[in-house]
CSV table of C-alpha atoms in Angstrom, one decimal:
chain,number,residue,atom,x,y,z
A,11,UNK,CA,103.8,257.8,169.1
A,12,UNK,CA,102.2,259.5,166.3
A,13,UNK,CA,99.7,257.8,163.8
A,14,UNK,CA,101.0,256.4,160.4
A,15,UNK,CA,100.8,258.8,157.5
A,16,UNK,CA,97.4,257.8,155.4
A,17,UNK,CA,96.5,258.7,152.3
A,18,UNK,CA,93.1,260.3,151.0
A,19,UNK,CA,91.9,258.0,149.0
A,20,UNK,CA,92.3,255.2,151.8
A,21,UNK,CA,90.5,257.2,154.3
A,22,UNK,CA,86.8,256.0,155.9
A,23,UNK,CA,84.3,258.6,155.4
A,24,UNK,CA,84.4,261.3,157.9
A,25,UNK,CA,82.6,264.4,158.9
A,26,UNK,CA,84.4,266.4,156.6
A,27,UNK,CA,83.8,264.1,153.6
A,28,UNK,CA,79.9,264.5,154.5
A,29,UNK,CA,79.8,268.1,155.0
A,30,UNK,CA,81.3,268.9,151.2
A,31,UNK,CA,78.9,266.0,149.9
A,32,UNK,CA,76.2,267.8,151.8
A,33,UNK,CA,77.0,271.0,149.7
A,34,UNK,CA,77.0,268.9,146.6
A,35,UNK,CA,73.8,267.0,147.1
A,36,UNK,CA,72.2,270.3,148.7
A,37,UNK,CA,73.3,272.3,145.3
A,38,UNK,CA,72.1,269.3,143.1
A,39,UNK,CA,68.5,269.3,145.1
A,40,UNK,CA,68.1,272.7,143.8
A,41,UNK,CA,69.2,271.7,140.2
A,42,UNK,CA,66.9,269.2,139.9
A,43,UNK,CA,64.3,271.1,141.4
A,44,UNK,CA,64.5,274.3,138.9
A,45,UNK,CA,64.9,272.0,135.6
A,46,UNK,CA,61.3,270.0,137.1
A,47,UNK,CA,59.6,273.1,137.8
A,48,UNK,CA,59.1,274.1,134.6
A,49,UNK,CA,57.2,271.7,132.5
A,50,UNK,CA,54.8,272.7,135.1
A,51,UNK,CA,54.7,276.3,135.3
A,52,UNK,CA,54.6,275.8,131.0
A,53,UNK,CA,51.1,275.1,130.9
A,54,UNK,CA,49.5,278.2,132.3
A,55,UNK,CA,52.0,280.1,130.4
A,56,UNK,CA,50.8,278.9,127.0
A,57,UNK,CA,47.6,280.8,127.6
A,58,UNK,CA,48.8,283.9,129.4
A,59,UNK,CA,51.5,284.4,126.9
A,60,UNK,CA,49.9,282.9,124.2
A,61,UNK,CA,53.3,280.9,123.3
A,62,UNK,CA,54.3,279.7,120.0
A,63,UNK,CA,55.7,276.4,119.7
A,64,UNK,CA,58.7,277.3,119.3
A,65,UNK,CA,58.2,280.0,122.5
A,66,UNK,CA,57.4,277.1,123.9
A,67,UNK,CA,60.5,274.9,123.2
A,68,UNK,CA,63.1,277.4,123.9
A,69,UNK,CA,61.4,278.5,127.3
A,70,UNK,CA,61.3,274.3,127.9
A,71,UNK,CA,65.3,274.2,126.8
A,72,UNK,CA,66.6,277.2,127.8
A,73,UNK,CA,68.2,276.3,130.9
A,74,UNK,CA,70.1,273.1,128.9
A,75,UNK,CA,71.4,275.4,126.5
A,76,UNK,CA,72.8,277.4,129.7
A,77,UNK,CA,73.7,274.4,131.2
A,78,UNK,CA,75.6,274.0,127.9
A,79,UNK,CA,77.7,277.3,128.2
A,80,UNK,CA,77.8,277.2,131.6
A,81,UNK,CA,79.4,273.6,132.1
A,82,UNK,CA,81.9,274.8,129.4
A,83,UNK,CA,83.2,277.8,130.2
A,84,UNK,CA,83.0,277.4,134.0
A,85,UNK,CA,84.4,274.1,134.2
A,86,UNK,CA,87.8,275.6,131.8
A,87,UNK,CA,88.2,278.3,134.2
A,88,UNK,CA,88.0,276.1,137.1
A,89,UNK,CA,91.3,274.1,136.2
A,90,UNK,CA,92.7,277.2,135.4
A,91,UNK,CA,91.7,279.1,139.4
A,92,UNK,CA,90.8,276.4,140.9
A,93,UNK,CA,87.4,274.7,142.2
A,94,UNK,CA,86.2,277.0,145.5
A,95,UNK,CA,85.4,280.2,143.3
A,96,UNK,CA,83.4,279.0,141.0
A,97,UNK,CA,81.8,276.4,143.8
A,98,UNK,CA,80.7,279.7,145.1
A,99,UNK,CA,79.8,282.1,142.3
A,100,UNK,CA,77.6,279.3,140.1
A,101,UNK,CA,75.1,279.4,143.1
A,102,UNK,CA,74.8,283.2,143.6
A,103,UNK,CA,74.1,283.6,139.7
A,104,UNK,CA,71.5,280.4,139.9
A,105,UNK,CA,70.2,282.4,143.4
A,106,UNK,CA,69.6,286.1,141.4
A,107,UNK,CA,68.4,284.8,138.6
A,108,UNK,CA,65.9,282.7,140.0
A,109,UNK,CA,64.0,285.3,142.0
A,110,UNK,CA,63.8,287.3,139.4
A,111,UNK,CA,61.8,285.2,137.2
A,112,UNK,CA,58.9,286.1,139.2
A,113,UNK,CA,58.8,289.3,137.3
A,114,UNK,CA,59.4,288.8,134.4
A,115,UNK,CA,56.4,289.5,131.6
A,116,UNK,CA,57.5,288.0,128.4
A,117,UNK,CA,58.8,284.9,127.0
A,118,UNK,CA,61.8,286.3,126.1
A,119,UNK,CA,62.8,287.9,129.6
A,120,UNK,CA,61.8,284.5,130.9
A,121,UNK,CA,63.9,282.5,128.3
A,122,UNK,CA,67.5,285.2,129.1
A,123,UNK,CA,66.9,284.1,132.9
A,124,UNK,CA,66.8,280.4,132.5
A,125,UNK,CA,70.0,280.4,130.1
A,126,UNK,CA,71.4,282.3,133.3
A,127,UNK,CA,70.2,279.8,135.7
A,128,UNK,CA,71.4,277.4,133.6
A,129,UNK,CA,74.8,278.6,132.8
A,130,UNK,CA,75.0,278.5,136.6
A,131,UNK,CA,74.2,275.2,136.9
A,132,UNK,CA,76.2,273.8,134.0
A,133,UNK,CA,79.4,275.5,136.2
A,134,UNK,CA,78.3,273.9,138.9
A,135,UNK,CA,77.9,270.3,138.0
A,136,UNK,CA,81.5,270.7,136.8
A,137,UNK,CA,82.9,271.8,139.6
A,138,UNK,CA,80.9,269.8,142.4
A,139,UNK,CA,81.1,266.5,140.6
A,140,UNK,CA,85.3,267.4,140.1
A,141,UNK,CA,85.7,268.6,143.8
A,142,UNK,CA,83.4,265.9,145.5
A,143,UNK,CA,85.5,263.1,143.5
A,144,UNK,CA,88.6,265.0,144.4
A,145,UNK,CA,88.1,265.0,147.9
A,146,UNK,CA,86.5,261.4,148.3
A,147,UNK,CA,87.8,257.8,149.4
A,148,UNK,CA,88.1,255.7,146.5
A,149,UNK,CA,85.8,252.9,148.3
A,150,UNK,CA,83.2,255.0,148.6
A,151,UNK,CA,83.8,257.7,145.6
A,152,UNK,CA,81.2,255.4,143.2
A,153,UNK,CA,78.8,255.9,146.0
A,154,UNK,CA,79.2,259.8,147.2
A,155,UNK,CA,79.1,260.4,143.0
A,156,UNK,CA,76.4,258.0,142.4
A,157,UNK,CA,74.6,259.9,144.7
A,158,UNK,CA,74.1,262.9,142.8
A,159,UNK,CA,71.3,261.5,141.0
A,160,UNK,CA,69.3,260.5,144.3
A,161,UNK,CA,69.2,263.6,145.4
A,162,UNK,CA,68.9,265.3,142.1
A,163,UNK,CA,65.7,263.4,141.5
A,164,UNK,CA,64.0,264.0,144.8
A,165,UNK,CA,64.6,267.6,143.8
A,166,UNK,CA,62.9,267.1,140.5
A,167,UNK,CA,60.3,265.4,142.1
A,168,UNK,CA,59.5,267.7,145.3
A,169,UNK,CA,59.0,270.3,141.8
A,170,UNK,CA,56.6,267.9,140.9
A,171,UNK,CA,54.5,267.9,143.6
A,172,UNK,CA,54.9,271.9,144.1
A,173,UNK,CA,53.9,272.1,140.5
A,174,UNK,CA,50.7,269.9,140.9
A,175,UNK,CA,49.6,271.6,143.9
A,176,UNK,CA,50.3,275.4,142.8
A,177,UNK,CA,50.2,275.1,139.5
A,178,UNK,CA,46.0,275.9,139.5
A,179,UNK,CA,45.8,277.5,142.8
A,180,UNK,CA,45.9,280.9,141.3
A,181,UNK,CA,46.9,283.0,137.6
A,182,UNK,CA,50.5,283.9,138.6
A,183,UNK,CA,51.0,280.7,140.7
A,184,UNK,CA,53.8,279.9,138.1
A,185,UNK,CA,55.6,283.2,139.3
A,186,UNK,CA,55.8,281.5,142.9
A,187,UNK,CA,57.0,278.2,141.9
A,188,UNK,CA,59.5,279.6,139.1
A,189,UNK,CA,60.8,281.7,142.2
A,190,UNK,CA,60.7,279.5,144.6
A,191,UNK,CA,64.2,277.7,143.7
A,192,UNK,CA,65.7,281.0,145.0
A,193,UNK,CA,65.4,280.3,148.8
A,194,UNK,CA,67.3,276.5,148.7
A,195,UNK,CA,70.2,278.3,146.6
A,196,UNK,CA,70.4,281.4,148.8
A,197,UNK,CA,70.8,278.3,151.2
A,198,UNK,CA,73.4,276.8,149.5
A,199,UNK,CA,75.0,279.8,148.6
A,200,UNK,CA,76.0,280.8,152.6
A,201,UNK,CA,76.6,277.6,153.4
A,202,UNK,CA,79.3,276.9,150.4
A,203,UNK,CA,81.5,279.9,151.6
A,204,UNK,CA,84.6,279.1,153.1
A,205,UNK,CA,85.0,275.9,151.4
A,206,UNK,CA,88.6,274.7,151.5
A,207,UNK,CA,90.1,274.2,147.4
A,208,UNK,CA,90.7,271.0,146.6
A,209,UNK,CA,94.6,269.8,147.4
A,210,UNK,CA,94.9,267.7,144.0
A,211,UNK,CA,95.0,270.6,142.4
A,212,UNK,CA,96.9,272.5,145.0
A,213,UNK,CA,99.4,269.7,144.2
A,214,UNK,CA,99.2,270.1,140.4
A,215,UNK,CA,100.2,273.9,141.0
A,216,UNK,CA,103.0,273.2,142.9
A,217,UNK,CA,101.1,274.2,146.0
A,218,UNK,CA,102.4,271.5,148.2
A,219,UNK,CA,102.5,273.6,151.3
A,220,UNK,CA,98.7,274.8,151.2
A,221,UNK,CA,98.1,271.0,149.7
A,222,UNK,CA,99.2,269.7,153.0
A,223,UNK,CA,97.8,272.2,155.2
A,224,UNK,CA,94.2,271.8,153.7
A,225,UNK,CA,94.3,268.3,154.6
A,226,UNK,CA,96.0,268.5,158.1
A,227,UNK,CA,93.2,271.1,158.4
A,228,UNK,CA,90.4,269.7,157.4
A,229,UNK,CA,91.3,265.1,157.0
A,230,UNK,CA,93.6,265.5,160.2
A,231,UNK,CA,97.7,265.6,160.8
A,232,UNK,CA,98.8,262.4,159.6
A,233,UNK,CA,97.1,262.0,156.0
A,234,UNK,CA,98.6,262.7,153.0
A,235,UNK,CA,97.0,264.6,150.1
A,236,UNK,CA,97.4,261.7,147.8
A,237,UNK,CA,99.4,260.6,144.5
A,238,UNK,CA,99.2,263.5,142.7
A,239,UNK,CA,102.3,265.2,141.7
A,240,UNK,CA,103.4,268.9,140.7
A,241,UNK,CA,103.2,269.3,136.7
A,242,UNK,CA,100.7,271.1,134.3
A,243,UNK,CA,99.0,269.5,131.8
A,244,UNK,CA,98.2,271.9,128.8
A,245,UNK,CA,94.6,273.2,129.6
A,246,UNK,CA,93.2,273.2,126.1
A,247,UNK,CA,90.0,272.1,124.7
A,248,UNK,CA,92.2,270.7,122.2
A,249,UNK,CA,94.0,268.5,124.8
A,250,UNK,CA,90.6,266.4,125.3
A,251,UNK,CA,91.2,265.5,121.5
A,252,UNK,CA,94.3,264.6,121.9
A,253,UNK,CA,95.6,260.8,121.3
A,254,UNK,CA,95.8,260.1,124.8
A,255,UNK,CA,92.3,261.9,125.8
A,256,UNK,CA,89.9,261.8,122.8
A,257,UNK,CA,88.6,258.3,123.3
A,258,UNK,CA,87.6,259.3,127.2
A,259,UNK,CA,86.4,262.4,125.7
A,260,UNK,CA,84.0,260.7,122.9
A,261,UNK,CA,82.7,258.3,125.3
A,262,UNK,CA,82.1,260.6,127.9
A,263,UNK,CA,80.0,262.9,125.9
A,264,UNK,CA,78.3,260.5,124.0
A,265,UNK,CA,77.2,258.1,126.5
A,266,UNK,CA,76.0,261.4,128.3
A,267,UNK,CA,74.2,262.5,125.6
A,268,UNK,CA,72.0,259.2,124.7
A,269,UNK,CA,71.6,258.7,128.5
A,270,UNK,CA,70.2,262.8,129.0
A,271,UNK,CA,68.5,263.0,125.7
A,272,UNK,CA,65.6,260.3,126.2
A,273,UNK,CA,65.3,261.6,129.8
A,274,UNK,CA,64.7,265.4,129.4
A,275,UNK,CA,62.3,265.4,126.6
A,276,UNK,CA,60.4,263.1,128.3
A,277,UNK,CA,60.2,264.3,131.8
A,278,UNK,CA,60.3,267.9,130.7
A,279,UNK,CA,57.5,267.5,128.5
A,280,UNK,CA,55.8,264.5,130.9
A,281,UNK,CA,52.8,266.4,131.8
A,282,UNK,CA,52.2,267.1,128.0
A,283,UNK,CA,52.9,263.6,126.9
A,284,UNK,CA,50.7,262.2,129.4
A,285,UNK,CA,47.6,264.3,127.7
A,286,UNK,CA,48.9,263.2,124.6
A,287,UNK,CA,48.7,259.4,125.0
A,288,UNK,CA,45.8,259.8,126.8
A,289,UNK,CA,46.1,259.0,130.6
A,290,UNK,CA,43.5,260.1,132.8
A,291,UNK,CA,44.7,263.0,135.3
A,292,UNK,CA,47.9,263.8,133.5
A,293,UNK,CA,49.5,265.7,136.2
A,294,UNK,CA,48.8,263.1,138.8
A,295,UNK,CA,49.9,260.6,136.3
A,296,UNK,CA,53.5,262.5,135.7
A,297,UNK,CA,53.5,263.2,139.4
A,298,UNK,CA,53.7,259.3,140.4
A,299,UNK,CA,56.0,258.3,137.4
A,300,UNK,CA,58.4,261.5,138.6
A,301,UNK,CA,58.3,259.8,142.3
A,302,UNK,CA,59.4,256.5,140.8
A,303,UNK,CA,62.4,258.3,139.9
A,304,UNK,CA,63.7,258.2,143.7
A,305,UNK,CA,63.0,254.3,143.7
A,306,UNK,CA,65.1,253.7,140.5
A,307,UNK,CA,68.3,256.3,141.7
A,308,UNK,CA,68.2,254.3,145.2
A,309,UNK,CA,68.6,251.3,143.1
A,310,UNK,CA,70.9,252.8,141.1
A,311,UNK,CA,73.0,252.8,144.3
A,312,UNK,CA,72.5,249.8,144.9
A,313,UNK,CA,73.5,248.1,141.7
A,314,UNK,CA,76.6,250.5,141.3
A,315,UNK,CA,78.1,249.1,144.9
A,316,UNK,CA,77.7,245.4,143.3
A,317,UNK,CA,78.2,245.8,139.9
A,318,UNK,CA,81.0,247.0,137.6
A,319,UNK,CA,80.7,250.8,135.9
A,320,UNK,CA,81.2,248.5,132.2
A,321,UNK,CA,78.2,246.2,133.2
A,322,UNK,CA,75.8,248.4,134.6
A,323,UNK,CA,75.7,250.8,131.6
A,324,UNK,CA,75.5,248.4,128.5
A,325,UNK,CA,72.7,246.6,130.4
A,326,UNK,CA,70.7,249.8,131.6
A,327,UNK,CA,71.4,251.1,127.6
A,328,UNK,CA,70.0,247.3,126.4
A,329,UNK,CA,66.5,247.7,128.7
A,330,UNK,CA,65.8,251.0,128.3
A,331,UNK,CA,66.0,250.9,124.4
A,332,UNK,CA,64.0,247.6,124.5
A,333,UNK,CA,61.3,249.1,126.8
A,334,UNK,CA,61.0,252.2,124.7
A,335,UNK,CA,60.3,250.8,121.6
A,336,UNK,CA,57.6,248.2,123.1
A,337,UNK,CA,56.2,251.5,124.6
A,338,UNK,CA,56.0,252.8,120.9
A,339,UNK,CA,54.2,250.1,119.4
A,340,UNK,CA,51.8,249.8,122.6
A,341,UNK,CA,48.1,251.1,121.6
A,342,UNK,CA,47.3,254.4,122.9
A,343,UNK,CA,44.1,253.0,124.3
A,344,UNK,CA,46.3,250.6,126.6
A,345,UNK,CA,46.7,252.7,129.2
A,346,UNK,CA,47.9,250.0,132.0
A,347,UNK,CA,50.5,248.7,130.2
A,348,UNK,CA,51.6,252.7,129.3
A,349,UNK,CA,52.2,253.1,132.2
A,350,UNK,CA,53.7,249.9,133.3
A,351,UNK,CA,56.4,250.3,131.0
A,352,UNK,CA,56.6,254.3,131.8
A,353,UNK,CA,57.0,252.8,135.2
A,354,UNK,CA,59.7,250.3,134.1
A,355,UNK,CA,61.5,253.2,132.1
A,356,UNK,CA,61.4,255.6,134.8
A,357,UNK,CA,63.1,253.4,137.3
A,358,UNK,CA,65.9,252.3,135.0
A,359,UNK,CA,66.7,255.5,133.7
A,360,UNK,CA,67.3,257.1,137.2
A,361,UNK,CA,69.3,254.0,137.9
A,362,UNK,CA,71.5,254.6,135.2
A,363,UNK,CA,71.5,258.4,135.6
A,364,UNK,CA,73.7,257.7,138.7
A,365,UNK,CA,76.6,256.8,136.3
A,366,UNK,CA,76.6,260.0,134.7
A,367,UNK,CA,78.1,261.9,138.2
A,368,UNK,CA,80.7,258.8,138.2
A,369,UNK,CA,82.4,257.8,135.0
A,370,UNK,CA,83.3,261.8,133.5
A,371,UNK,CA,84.3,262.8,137.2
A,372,UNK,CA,87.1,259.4,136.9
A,373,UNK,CA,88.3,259.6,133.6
A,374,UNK,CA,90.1,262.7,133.4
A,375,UNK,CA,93.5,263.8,135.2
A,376,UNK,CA,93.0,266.5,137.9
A,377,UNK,CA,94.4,269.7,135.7
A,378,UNK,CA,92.0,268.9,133.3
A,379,UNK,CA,89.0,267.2,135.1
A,380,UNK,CA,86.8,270.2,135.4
A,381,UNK,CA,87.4,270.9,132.0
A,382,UNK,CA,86.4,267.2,130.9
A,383,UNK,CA,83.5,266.7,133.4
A,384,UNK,CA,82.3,270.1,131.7
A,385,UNK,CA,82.7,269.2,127.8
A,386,UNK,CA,80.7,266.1,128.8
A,387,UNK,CA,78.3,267.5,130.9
A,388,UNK,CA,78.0,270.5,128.0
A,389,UNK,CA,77.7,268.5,124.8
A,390,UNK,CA,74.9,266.3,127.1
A,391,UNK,CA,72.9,269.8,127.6
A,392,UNK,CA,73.7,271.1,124.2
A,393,UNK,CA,71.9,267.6,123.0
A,394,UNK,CA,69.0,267.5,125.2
A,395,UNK,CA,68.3,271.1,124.7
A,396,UNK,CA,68.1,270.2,120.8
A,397,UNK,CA,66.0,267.3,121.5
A,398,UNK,CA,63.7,268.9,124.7
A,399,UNK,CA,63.4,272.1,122.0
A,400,UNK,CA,62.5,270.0,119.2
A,401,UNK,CA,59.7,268.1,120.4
A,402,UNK,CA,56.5,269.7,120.1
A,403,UNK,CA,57.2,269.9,116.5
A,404,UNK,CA,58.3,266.4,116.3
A,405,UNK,CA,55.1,265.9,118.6
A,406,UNK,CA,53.3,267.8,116.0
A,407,UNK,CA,55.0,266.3,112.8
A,408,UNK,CA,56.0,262.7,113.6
A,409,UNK,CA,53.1,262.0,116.3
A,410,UNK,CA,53.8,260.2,120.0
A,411,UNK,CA,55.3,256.3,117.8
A,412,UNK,CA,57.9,258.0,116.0
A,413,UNK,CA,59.1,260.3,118.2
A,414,UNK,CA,59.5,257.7,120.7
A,415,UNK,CA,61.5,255.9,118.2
A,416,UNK,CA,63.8,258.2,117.5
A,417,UNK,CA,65.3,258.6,121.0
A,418,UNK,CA,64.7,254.6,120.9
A,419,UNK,CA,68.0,255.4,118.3
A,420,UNK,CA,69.5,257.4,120.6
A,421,UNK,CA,69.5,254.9,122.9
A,422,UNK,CA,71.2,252.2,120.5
A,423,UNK,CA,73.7,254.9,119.8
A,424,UNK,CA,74.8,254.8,123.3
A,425,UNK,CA,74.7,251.2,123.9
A,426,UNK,CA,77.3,250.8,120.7
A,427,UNK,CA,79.5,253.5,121.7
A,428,UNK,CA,79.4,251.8,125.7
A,429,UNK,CA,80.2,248.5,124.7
A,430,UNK,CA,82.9,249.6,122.2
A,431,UNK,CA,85.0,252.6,125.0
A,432,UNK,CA,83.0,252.1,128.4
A,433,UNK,CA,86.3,251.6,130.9
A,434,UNK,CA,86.0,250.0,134.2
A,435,UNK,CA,87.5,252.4,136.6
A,436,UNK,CA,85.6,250.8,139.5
A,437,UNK,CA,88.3,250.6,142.8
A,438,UNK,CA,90.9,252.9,141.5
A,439,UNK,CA,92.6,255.9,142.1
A,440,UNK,CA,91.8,258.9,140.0
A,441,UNK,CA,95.1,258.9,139.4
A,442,UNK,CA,94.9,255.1,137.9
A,443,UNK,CA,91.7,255.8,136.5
A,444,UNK,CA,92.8,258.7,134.4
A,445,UNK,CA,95.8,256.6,133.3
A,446,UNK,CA,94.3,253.8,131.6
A,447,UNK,CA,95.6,252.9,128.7
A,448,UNK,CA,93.7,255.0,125.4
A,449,UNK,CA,92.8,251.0,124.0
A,450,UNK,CA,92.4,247.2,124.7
A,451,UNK,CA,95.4,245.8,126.0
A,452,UNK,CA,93.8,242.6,126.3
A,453,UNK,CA,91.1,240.1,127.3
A,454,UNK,CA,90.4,239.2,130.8
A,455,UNK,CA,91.3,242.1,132.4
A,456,UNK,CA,88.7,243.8,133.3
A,457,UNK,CA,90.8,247.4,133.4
A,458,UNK,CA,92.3,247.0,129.9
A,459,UNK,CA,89.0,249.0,128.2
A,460,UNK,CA,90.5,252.1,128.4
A,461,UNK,CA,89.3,255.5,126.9
């Protein structure tokens, strides 16, 4: 007797479902690692090519503004040819362009290559976050997607250690950890070829024969590919403003952007803030706070198994705006509680980073989840590169209370915008999830804050 038919989303986690969140995590370890690598290979470069500030913020932004394009554009044409090619080519263009850094010999040959690697990344947090989600159990999708951010970190952190034991060694030790990222991407690269294309979408395209015979393939012979059906929605970036999609779409991007904003111009620019407020061995100092950052994205975890996707934001947005502005008003010459509460922002901001891999990739419907998971993702870059760019002359203008202040507002912004749209989509379907209703239907439901 054959086995009963089973659909995707109730399946346990199998070899398969590890193996594509093994190409995911592997591709986000690399992300992580070339964004942390260089607010350590900036500071010899401010001598040897005697950088302006601005030099300096668009090398430090560069790859956000890529990331910017990249999420954008890749993440369209992905719902349009589907997620495998571009799961593929974003990782050859990050692989290229990151050897060739080592030879570059001005700021502005450095500057073109990092919008490159970061047009390649942008394409690929679209598409991995869409085709992980896509592929994944609903019990376990908030965890696989949560995930993200664990690994991301530990990539930005092993940068931090690679920084802060090349970055003196020698005059072009900056070339070698710039060009480093190349061999974990060439890596990833091989290992993402031959990746099946994700049967949602096969479904959406009518492609119910390949649909089934990816899943038979790859899941096994009795599951089904889920409860999807055939039907295009109108790929448009206009569609995302439409009444049924605009809410999702303002939340999404804006509780992205005051999440990303606060954490990229201060871990970009960590090494040089620690000088600034004065803590003794800077680099060591930004090294430890960066390893906290794998504590707070295992918590992170933790706390989105046992809490709900609404809760966990509001509450992470409450803290870190509360511990920010204490840090602000804290006396420069107070360096233990600095870094107490550096240590108390670090591990709630990786916590809460683990939401921004979750909620974009479930709020969406599949023919236009690439291209949602890429406006957010885009309009988060586009802000943080503004923000990473800006601050040496905010820095310079404002000094350290000020500054910190103003991504203290940040912060508020996105705590008002969660509290007002966040949904709960937390043990559905993507299919249910992208269908909640666009407003309240309701107290005491916990699904009835739709986007």
């Amino acid at each position: 007797m054959s086995a009963s038919p089973v659909r995707m989303d109730d399946l346990p986690l199998t070899r398969f479902h590890w193996r594509i969140a093994g190409l995911t995590f592997g591709a986000h370890l690399t992300d992580g690692y070339v964004l942390g690598v260089i607010g350590y290979a900036i500071i010899p470069l401010q001598t040897q090519m005697n950088l302006t500030t601005w030099q300096e913020g668009l090398i430090g932004g560069s790859a956000l503004f890529g990331l910017f394009l990249g999420s954008l554009i890749l993440g369209w044409i992905s719902d349009h040819i589907g997620r495998q090619r571009i799961f593929t080519f974003s990782f050859l263009l990050i692989t290229i362009a990151s050897f060739l850094q080592f030879f570059v010999t001005s700021a502005e040959q450095l500057i073109f290559l990092r919008v490159l690697i970061g047009f390649g990344l942008g394409g690929d947090y679209s598409v991995g976050h869409t085709l992980l989600a896509e592929f994944s159990p609903k019990r376990y999708r908030g965890m696989l997607l949560g995930a993200f951010s664990v690994v991301w970190t530990l990539g930005y952190v092993l940068a931090s250690v690679a920084g802060h034991h090349w970055i003196n060694s020698e005059p072009d030790a900056w070339r070698w950890l710039l060009a480093s990222a190349s061999l974990p991407a060439l890596a990833i690269t091989l290992l993402r070829m031959g990746t099946p294309e994700s049967p949602r979408w096969l479904m959406r395209q009518g492609r119910i024969a390949e649909a089934h015979a990816v899943v038979r393939r790859f899941l096994g012979a009795n599951v089904l590919p889920g409860d999807e059906i055939s039907g295009i929605t109108t790929r448009r970036i206009s569609t995302l403003f439409s009444p049924r999609y605009w809410r999702r779409t303002a939340f999404n991007s804006l509780f992205f952007i005051c999440l990303v904003v606060p954490w990229f111009v201060i871990y970009t620019w960590l090494p040089t803030i620690a000088q600034t407020i004065g803590l003794e061995d800077a680099l060591t100092a930004s090294l430890l706070l960066n390893a906290l950052l794998i504590v707070g994205a295992l918590l992170g975890l933790v706390l989105t198994w046992a809490l709900s996707r609404r809760q966990f934001l509001i509450s992470s947005f409450l803290l870190l705006a509360l511990v920010l502005t204490a840090l602000a008003f804290t006396p420069a010459s107070n360096g233990p509680l600095i870094l107490l509460l550096f240590v108390l922002f670090s591990t709630a901001i990786s916590a809460a980073s683990n939401l921004v891999g979750i909620l974009p990739a479930e709020s969406f419907p599949t023919d236009i989840r690439s291209l949602g998971v890429g406006f957010a993702i885009a309009m988060s870059r586009l802000g943080a590169a503004i923000a990473t760019g800006f601050l040496p002359v905010a820095l310079l203008s404002w000094g350290m209370r000020y500054t910190l202040l103003a991504l203290v507002a940040v912060l508020v912004v996105g705590l008002i915008v969660s509290i007002l749209w966040a949904p709960e989509t937390k043990n559905l379907s993507l299919v249910e999830a992208a269908d909640l209703p666009p407003k309240p239907q309701g107290k005491g439901n916990e699904h009835s804050v739709g986007v």
